[in-house]
GROMACS .gro file of C-alpha atoms in nm:
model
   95
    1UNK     CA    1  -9.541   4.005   1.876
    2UNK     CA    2  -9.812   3.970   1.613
    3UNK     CA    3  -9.873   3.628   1.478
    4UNK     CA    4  -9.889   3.619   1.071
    5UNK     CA    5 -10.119   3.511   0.814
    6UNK     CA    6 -10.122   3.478   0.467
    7UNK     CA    7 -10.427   3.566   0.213
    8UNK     CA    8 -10.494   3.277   0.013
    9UNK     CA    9 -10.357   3.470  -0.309
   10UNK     CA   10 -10.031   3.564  -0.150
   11UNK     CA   11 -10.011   3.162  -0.041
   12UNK     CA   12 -10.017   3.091  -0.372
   13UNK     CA   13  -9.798   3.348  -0.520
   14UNK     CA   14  -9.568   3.209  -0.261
   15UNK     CA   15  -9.646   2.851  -0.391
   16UNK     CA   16  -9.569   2.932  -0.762
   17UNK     CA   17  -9.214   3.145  -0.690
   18UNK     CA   18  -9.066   2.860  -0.477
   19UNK     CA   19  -9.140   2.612  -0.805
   20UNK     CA   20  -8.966   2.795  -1.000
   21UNK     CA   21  -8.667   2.868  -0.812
   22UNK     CA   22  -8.374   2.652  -0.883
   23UNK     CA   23  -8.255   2.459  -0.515
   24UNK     CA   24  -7.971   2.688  -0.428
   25UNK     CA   25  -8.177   2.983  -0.483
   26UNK     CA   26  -8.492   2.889  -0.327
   27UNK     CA   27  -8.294   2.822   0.047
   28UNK     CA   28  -8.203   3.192  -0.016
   29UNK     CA   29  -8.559   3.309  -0.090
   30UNK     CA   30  -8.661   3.103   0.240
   31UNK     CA   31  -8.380   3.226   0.454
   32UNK     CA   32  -8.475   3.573   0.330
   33UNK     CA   33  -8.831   3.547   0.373
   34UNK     CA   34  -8.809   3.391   0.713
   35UNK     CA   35  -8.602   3.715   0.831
   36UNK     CA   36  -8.844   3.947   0.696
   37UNK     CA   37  -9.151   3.786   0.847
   38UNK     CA   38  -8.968   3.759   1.201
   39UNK     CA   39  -8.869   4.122   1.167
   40UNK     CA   40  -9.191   4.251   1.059
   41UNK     CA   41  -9.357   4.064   1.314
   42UNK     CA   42  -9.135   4.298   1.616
   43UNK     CA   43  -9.129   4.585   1.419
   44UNK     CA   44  -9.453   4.589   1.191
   45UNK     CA   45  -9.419   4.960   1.131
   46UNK     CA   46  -9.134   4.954   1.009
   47UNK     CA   47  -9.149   4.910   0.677
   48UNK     CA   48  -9.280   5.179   0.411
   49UNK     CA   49  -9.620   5.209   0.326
   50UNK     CA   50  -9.681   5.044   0.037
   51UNK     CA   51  -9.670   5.238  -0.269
   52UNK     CA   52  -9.861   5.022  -0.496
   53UNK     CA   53 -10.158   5.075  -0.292
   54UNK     CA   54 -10.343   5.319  -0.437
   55UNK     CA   55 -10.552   5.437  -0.179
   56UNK     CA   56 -10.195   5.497   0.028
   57UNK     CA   57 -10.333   5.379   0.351
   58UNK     CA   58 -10.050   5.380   0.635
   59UNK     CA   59 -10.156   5.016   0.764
   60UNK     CA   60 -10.046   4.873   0.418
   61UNK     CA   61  -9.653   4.808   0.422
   62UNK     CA   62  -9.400   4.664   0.164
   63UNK     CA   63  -9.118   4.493   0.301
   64UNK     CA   64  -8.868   4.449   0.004
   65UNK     CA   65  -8.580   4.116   0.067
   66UNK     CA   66  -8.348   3.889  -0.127
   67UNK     CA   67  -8.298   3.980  -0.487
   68UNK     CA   68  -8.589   4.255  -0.484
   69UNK     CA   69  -8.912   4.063  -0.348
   70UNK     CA   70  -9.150   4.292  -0.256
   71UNK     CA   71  -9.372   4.154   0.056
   72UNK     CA   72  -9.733   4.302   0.106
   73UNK     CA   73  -9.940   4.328   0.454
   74UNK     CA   74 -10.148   4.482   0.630
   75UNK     CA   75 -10.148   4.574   0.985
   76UNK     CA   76 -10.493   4.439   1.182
   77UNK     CA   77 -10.558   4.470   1.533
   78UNK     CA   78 -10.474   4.086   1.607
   79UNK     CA   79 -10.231   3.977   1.339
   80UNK     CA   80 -10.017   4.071   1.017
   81UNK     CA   81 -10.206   3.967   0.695
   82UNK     CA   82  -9.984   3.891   0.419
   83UNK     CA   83 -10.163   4.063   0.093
   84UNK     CA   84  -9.910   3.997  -0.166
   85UNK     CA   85  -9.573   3.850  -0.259
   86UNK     CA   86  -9.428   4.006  -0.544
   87UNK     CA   87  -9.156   3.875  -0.760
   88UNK     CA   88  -8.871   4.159  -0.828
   89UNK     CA   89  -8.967   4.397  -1.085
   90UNK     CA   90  -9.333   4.316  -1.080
   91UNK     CA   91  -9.570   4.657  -1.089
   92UNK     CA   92  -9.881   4.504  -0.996
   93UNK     CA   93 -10.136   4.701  -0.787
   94UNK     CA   94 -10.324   4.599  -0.476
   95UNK     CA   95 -10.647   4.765  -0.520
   0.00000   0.00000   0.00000
């Protein structure tokens, strides 16, 4: 099992959503989030490549949890690097 690691943008994009989730619904987010990294740590393929990269490269996933999150990494040789954390309905591109 891959270890994980977050870019320091997707840290703070992290940082910011859990501030402005209300209590009940930020245990949710973390309960969510906590699955999703544990399963995409067994299974890192699993998830689709990520369509908002533009260059479509198969080693960039999205992992989509909760109420429509949209998780970003990157499979590397060593570890999972988390890209992006993307509120629910965001369209923002990675490169």
């Amino acid at each position: 099992m891959r270890s994980v690691e977050w870019a320091t943008g997707a840290e703070e994009q992290r940082d910011s959503l859990r501030l402005e989730l209300s209590p009940k619904r930020l245990e949710r987010f973390e309960a969510a989030l906590n699955r999703t990294l544990e399963h995409i740590q067994m299974f890192e393929e699993s998830a689709p490549i990520a369509p908002i990269s533009r260059s479509g490269r198969s080693d960039v996933r999205q992992a989509v949890f909760g109420e429509g999150y949209r998780l970003i990494y990157i499979i590397l040789p060593e570890h999972l690097l988390i890209l992006s954390l993307l509120p629910p309905g965001s369209n923002q591109a990675l490169d």
